[in-house]
CSV table of C-alpha atoms and ligand atoms in Angstrom, one decimal:
chain,number,residue,atom,x,y,z
A,42,UNK,CA,19.8,-7.0,-10.9
A,43,UNK,CA,16.2,-5.9,-10.4
A,44,UNK,CA,15.4,-3.3,-7.8
A,45,UNK,CA,13.1,-3.6,-4.8
A,46,UNK,CA,10.1,-1.3,-4.2
A,47,UNK,CA,8.3,-0.5,-1.0
A,48,UNK,CA,4.8,0.1,-2.4
A,49,UNK,CA,3.3,1.2,0.9
A,50,UNK,CA,4.9,3.4,3.6
A,51,UNK,CA,4.2,6.5,5.6
A,52,UNK,CA,7.3,8.6,5.8
A,53,UNK,CA,6.0,11.6,7.7
A,54,UNK,CA,7.9,14.0,9.8
A,55,UNK,CA,6.1,12.9,13.0
A,56,UNK,CA,8.0,9.6,12.8
A,57,UNK,CA,11.4,11.4,12.6
A,58,UNK,CA,12.8,9.7,9.5
A,59,UNK,CA,16.0,11.1,8.1
A,60,UNK,CA,14.8,11.2,4.6
A,61,UNK,CA,18.1,12.4,3.2
A,62,UNK,CA,19.8,9.3,4.7
A,63,UNK,CA,17.1,6.9,3.6
A,64,UNK,CA,17.3,8.1,0.0
A,65,UNK,CA,21.1,8.2,0.0
A,66,UNK,CA,21.0,4.5,1.0
A,67,UNK,CA,18.5,3.5,-1.7
A,68,UNK,CA,21.4,2.5,-4.0
A,69,UNK,CA,23.0,0.4,-1.3
A,70,UNK,CA,19.7,-1.1,-0.3
A,71,UNK,CA,18.7,-1.9,-3.9
A,72,UNK,CA,15.6,0.2,-3.7
A,73,UNK,CA,14.2,1.6,-6.9
A,74,UNK,CA,11.5,3.8,-5.4
A,75,UNK,CA,9.0,3.8,-2.5
A,76,UNK,CA,5.4,4.9,-2.4
A,77,UNK,CA,4.6,7.3,0.4
A,78,UNK,CA,0.9,7.1,1.3
A,79,UNK,CA,-1.1,10.0,2.7
A,80,UNK,CA,-4.1,9.4,5.0
A,81,UNK,CA,-5.8,12.8,5.4
A,82,UNK,CA,-5.6,16.4,4.1
A,83,UNK,CA,-2.5,17.3,6.2
A,84,UNK,CA,-0.5,14.1,5.5
A,85,UNK,CA,-1.4,14.3,1.9
A,86,UNK,CA,0.1,17.8,1.7
A,87,UNK,CA,3.2,16.5,3.4
A,88,UNK,CA,3.5,13.5,1.0
A,89,UNK,CA,3.2,15.8,-2.0
A,90,UNK,CA,5.8,18.2,-0.7
A,91,UNK,CA,8.3,15.4,0.1
A,92,UNK,CA,7.9,14.0,-3.4
A,93,UNK,CA,9.0,17.4,-4.8
A,94,UNK,CA,12.2,17.1,-2.9
A,95,UNK,CA,12.9,13.4,-3.4
A,96,UNK,CA,11.9,11.9,-6.8
A,97,UNK,CA,12.3,8.4,-5.5
A,98,UNK,CA,9.7,8.9,-2.8
A,99,UNK,CA,6.6,8.7,-5.0
A,100,UNK,CA,3.3,10.3,-3.7
A,101,UNK,CA,0.0,8.5,-3.2
A,102,UNK,CA,-2.7,10.6,-1.6
A,103,UNK,CA,-6.1,9.6,-0.2
A,104,UNK,CA,-8.5,9.7,2.7
A,105,UNK,CA,-8.0,6.7,5.1
A,106,UNK,CA,-11.1,5.1,6.7
A,107,UNK,CA,-9.7,5.5,10.2
A,108,UNK,CA,-8.8,9.1,9.6
A,109,UNK,CA,-12.1,10.8,8.7
A,110,UNK,CA,-12.7,12.8,11.9
A,111,UNK,CA,-11.9,16.1,10.1
A,112,UNK,CA,-12.9,15.0,6.7
A,113,UNK,CA,-15.0,17.4,4.5
A,114,UNK,CA,-16.3,16.4,1.1
A,115,UNK,CA,-14.6,19.3,-0.7
A,116,UNK,CA,-11.2,17.9,0.4
A,117,UNK,CA,-11.6,15.3,-2.3
A,118,UNK,CA,-10.6,18.2,-4.7
A,119,UNK,CA,-7.1,17.8,-3.3
A,120,UNK,CA,-6.9,14.5,-5.1
A,121,UNK,CA,-8.2,15.9,-8.4
A,122,UNK,CA,-6.0,18.9,-8.3
A,123,UNK,CA,-2.9,16.8,-7.9
A,124,UNK,CA,-4.0,13.9,-10.1
A,125,UNK,CA,-1.1,14.3,-12.6
A,126,UNK,CA,1.5,14.4,-9.8
A,127,UNK,CA,0.5,11.3,-7.9
A,128,UNK,CA,1.4,7.6,-8.7
A,129,UNK,CA,-1.8,6.3,-7.1
A,130,UNK,CA,-4.9,7.2,-4.9
A,131,UNK,CA,-4.2,5.8,-1.4
A,132,UNK,CA,-4.5,4.9,1.2
A,133,UNK,CA,-8.2,4.3,0.9
A,134,UNK,CA,-10.6,1.7,2.0
A,135,UNK,CA,-12.8,0.3,4.8
A,136,UNK,CA,-11.8,-0.5,8.4
A,137,UNK,CA,-14.4,-2.0,10.8
A,138,UNK,CA,-11.8,-3.2,13.4
A,139,UNK,CA,-12.5,-0.6,16.1
A,140,UNK,CA,-16.0,0.6,15.4
A,141,UNK,CA,-18.7,0.0,13.0
A,142,UNK,CA,-20.3,3.4,13.8
A,143,UNK,CA,-18.8,5.2,10.8
A,144,UNK,CA,-19.5,2.5,8.2
A,145,UNK,CA,-21.7,4.7,6.1
A,146,UNK,CA,-19.3,7.5,6.0
A,147,UNK,CA,-16.4,5.2,5.3
A,148,UNK,CA,-18.2,3.6,2.4
A,149,UNK,CA,-19.3,6.9,1.0
A,150,UNK,CA,-15.7,8.4,1.1
A,151,UNK,CA,-14.2,5.2,-0.2
A,152,UNK,CA,-16.6,4.9,-3.2
A,153,UNK,CA,-16.1,8.5,-4.2
A,154,UNK,CA,-12.3,8.0,-4.3
A,155,UNK,CA,-12.7,4.9,-6.3
A,156,UNK,CA,-14.9,6.9,-8.8
A,157,UNK,CA,-12.1,9.5,-9.1
A,158,UNK,CA,-9.6,6.7,-9.7
A,159,UNK,CA,-11.8,5.2,-12.5
A,160,UNK,CA,-12.4,8.6,-14.1
A,161,UNK,CA,-8.8,9.6,-14.1
A,162,UNK,CA,-7.4,6.1,-14.7
A,163,UNK,CA,-5.2,6.0,-11.6
A,164,UNK,CA,-4.2,2.9,-9.6
A,165,UNK,CA,-5.5,2.6,-6.1
A,166,UNK,CA,-4.0,1.4,-2.9
A,167,UNK,CA,-6.6,-0.3,-0.8
A,168,UNK,CA,-6.8,-0.7,3.0
A,169,UNK,CA,-9.3,-3.3,4.2
A,170,UNK,CA,-9.6,-4.6,7.7
A,171,UNK,CA,-12.5,-6.7,9.0
A,172,UNK,CA,-14.4,-5.4,6.0
A,173,UNK,CA,-13.5,-7.7,3.1
A,174,UNK,CA,-17.0,-8.2,1.7
A,175,UNK,CA,-18.0,-4.5,1.7
A,176,UNK,CA,-14.6,-3.4,0.3
A,177,UNK,CA,-14.7,-6.1,-2.5
A,178,UNK,CA,-18.4,-5.2,-3.4
A,179,UNK,CA,-17.5,-1.5,-3.9
A,180,UNK,CA,-14.2,-2.2,-5.8
A,181,UNK,CA,-15.8,-4.7,-8.2
A,182,UNK,CA,-18.3,-2.2,-9.4
A,183,UNK,CA,-15.6,-0.1,-11.0
A,184,UNK,CA,-12.9,-0.5,-13.6
A,185,UNK,CA,-10.0,0.1,-11.2
A,186,UNK,CA,-6.8,-1.8,-10.3
A,187,UNK,CA,-3.9,-1.4,-8.0
A,188,UNK,CA,-2.6,-2.9,-4.7
A,189,UNK,CA,-4.6,-4.6,-2.0
A,190,UNK,CA,-2.3,-3.4,0.7
A,191,UNK,CA,-1.2,-5.5,3.8
A,192,UNK,CA,-3.1,-8.5,2.6
A,193,UNK,CA,-3.6,-11.1,5.4
A,194,UNK,CA,-6.9,-12.8,4.5
A,195,UNK,CA,-7.8,-16.3,3.3
A,196,UNK,CA,-6.8,-18.0,0.0
A,197,UNK,CA,-10.4,-17.6,-1.2
A,198,UNK,CA,-10.1,-13.8,-0.6
A,199,UNK,CA,-6.7,-13.7,-2.3
A,200,UNK,CA,-8.1,-15.3,-5.4
A,201,UNK,CA,-11.1,-13.0,-5.5
A,202,UNK,CA,-8.7,-10.0,-5.3
A,203,UNK,CA,-6.5,-11.4,-8.0
A,204,UNK,CA,-9.6,-12.0,-10.1
A,205,UNK,CA,-10.2,-8.3,-10.1
A,206,UNK,CA,-6.7,-7.7,-11.5
A,207,UNK,CA,-5.3,-6.4,-8.2
A,208,UNK,CA,-1.9,-7.3,-6.7
A,209,UNK,CA,-1.5,-8.4,-3.1
A,210,UNK,CA,0.7,-6.1,-1.0
A,211,UNK,CA,2.8,-8.4,1.2
A,212,UNK,CA,4.7,-7.0,4.2
A,213,UNK,CA,6.0,-7.8,7.7
A,214,UNK,CA,3.0,-10.0,8.7
A,215,UNK,CA,4.6,-12.7,6.5
A,216,UNK,CA,7.3,-13.1,9.1
A,217,UNK,CA,5.0,-13.4,12.1
A,218,UNK,CA,4.7,-16.8,13.7
A,219,UNK,CA,0.9,-16.8,13.9
A,220,UNK,CA,0.4,-15.7,10.2
A,221,UNK,CA,-1.1,-18.0,7.6
A,222,UNK,CA,0.4,-15.9,4.8
A,223,UNK,CA,3.2,-18.5,4.1
A,224,UNK,CA,0.5,-21.0,3.0
A,225,UNK,CA,-1.2,-18.4,0.8
A,226,UNK,CA,2.0,-17.3,-0.9
A,227,UNK,CA,2.9,-20.9,-1.7
A,228,UNK,CA,-0.5,-21.2,-3.5
A,229,UNK,CA,-0.5,-18.1,-5.6
A,230,UNK,CA,1.6,-17.0,-8.5
A,231,UNK,CA,4.4,-14.6,-7.8
A,232,UNK,CA,3.1,-12.3,-10.5
A,233,UNK,CA,0.3,-11.3,-8.1
A,234,UNK,CA,2.6,-10.0,-5.4
A,235,UNK,CA,4.0,-6.5,-4.4
A,236,UNK,CA,6.4,-5.8,-1.6
A,237,UNK,CA,5.6,-3.3,1.1
A,238,UNK,CA,6.5,-2.3,4.6
A,239,UNK,CA,3.7,-0.1,5.9
A,240,UNK,CA,6.6,1.8,7.7
A,241,UNK,CA,6.6,2.9,10.4
A,242,UNK,CA,4.3,0.0,11.4
A,243,UNK,CA,4.5,-3.8,11.1
A,244,UNK,CA,8.3,-4.3,11.2
A,245,UNK,CA,9.2,-7.8,10.1
A,246,UNK,CA,10.9,-10.3,12.4
A,247,UNK,CA,13.5,-9.9,13.9
A,248,UNK,CA,12.6,-6.2,14.2
A,249,UNK,CA,9.0,-6.6,15.3
A,250,UNK,CA,8.0,-3.7,17.5
A,251,UNK,CA,10.7,-1.4,16.2
A,252,UNK,CA,10.1,1.4,13.7
A,253,UNK,CA,9.9,-0.1,10.3
A,254,UNK,CA,12.0,1.1,7.3
A,255,UNK,CA,11.6,0.8,3.6
A,256,UNK,CA,14.8,-1.2,3.3
A,257,UNK,CA,13.1,-4.0,5.1
A,258,UNK,CA,11.3,-5.1,1.9
A,259,UNK,CA,14.5,-7.1,1.4
A,260,UNK,CA,13.5,-9.3,4.4
A,261,UNK,CA,10.0,-9.8,2.9
A,262,UNK,CA,11.5,-10.8,-0.5
A,263,UNK,CA,13.9,-13.2,1.1
A,264,UNK,CA,11.0,-14.9,2.8
A,265,UNK,CA,8.9,-15.0,-0.4
A,266,UNK,CA,11.8,-16.5,-2.4
A,267,UNK,CA,12.3,-19.2,0.3
A,268,UNK,CA,8.6,-20.1,0.4
A,269,UNK,CA,8.3,-20.3,-3.4
A,270,UNK,CA,11.7,-22.1,-3.5
A,271,UNK,CA,13.0,-19.8,-6.3
A,272,UNK,CA,16.1,-17.7,-6.7
A,273,UNK,CA,16.0,-14.4,-4.8
A,274,UNK,CA,17.1,-12.6,-8.0
A,275,UNK,CA,14.4,-14.2,-10.1
A,276,UNK,CA,11.8,-13.3,-7.5
A,277,UNK,CA,13.1,-9.7,-7.5
A,278,UNK,CA,12.7,-9.5,-11.2
A,279,UNK,CA,9.1,-10.8,-11.3
A,280,UNK,CA,8.1,-8.5,-8.5
A,281,UNK,CA,9.8,-5.5,-10.2
A,282,UNK,CA,7.7,-6.2,-13.3
A,283,UNK,CA,4.6,-6.4,-11.2
A,284,UNK,CA,5.4,-3.1,-9.5
A,285,UNK,CA,6.2,-1.2,-12.7
A,286,UNK,CA,3.0,-2.6,-14.4
A,287,UNK,CA,0.7,-1.8,-11.5
A,288,UNK,CA,1.9,1.7,-11.1
A,289,UNK,CA,2.2,2.3,-14.9
A,290,UNK,CA,6.0,3.0,-14.9
A,291,UNK,CA,6.9,0.8,-17.9
B,13,ZN,ZN1,-0.7,2.3,5.6
């Protein structure tokens, strides 16, 4: 039986996860590994130190577009210095949801991180909210691949992302009543999909509003298998292959 992978979560101490317990349950929950994403210098340090203690909580570090208040350009060295220890550069991208004031800074920091990913041949984990065109225009300039995390756009956008060689990170939004993700999943090939939770956020139904947990990727996979009308075990196998390929684990 293939394993399940949470390719995007934030397991920081501020959210009071019992990491020993989570990791002890990985076997029972059929989890192979999870990817813990940093968002700023401090959470990146935490992600790195957690990964030294728990080999199945893989580190991705990066500077998130909504987390640039204390950003200094020399902090990008944190990525380069740890490049051989991380599974991906993330969470990085553009977010114009709250304010467009920092667009220029967001674009600059994002593009520099994409350049590092290209130079060191590392996968990226992309965050894009209300900023599809600008995100896409930056990514397509470079030879990079990875996960387009928390995808919730149109079918046209999904196909553009797939055309770049990226996978779509699919999480709890799939279970929300007002989401159009069902229709998109039914139109695209399973080989373009990764599972994720974005823990502690975006818990799937029936746990919406509660703290999310990596083990909830099972709920996402059950929904995907139902929408695609294929066997759960087959779906797990295909998505396992996608995951290992995207993060160069095979
Ligand atoms: Zn995230």
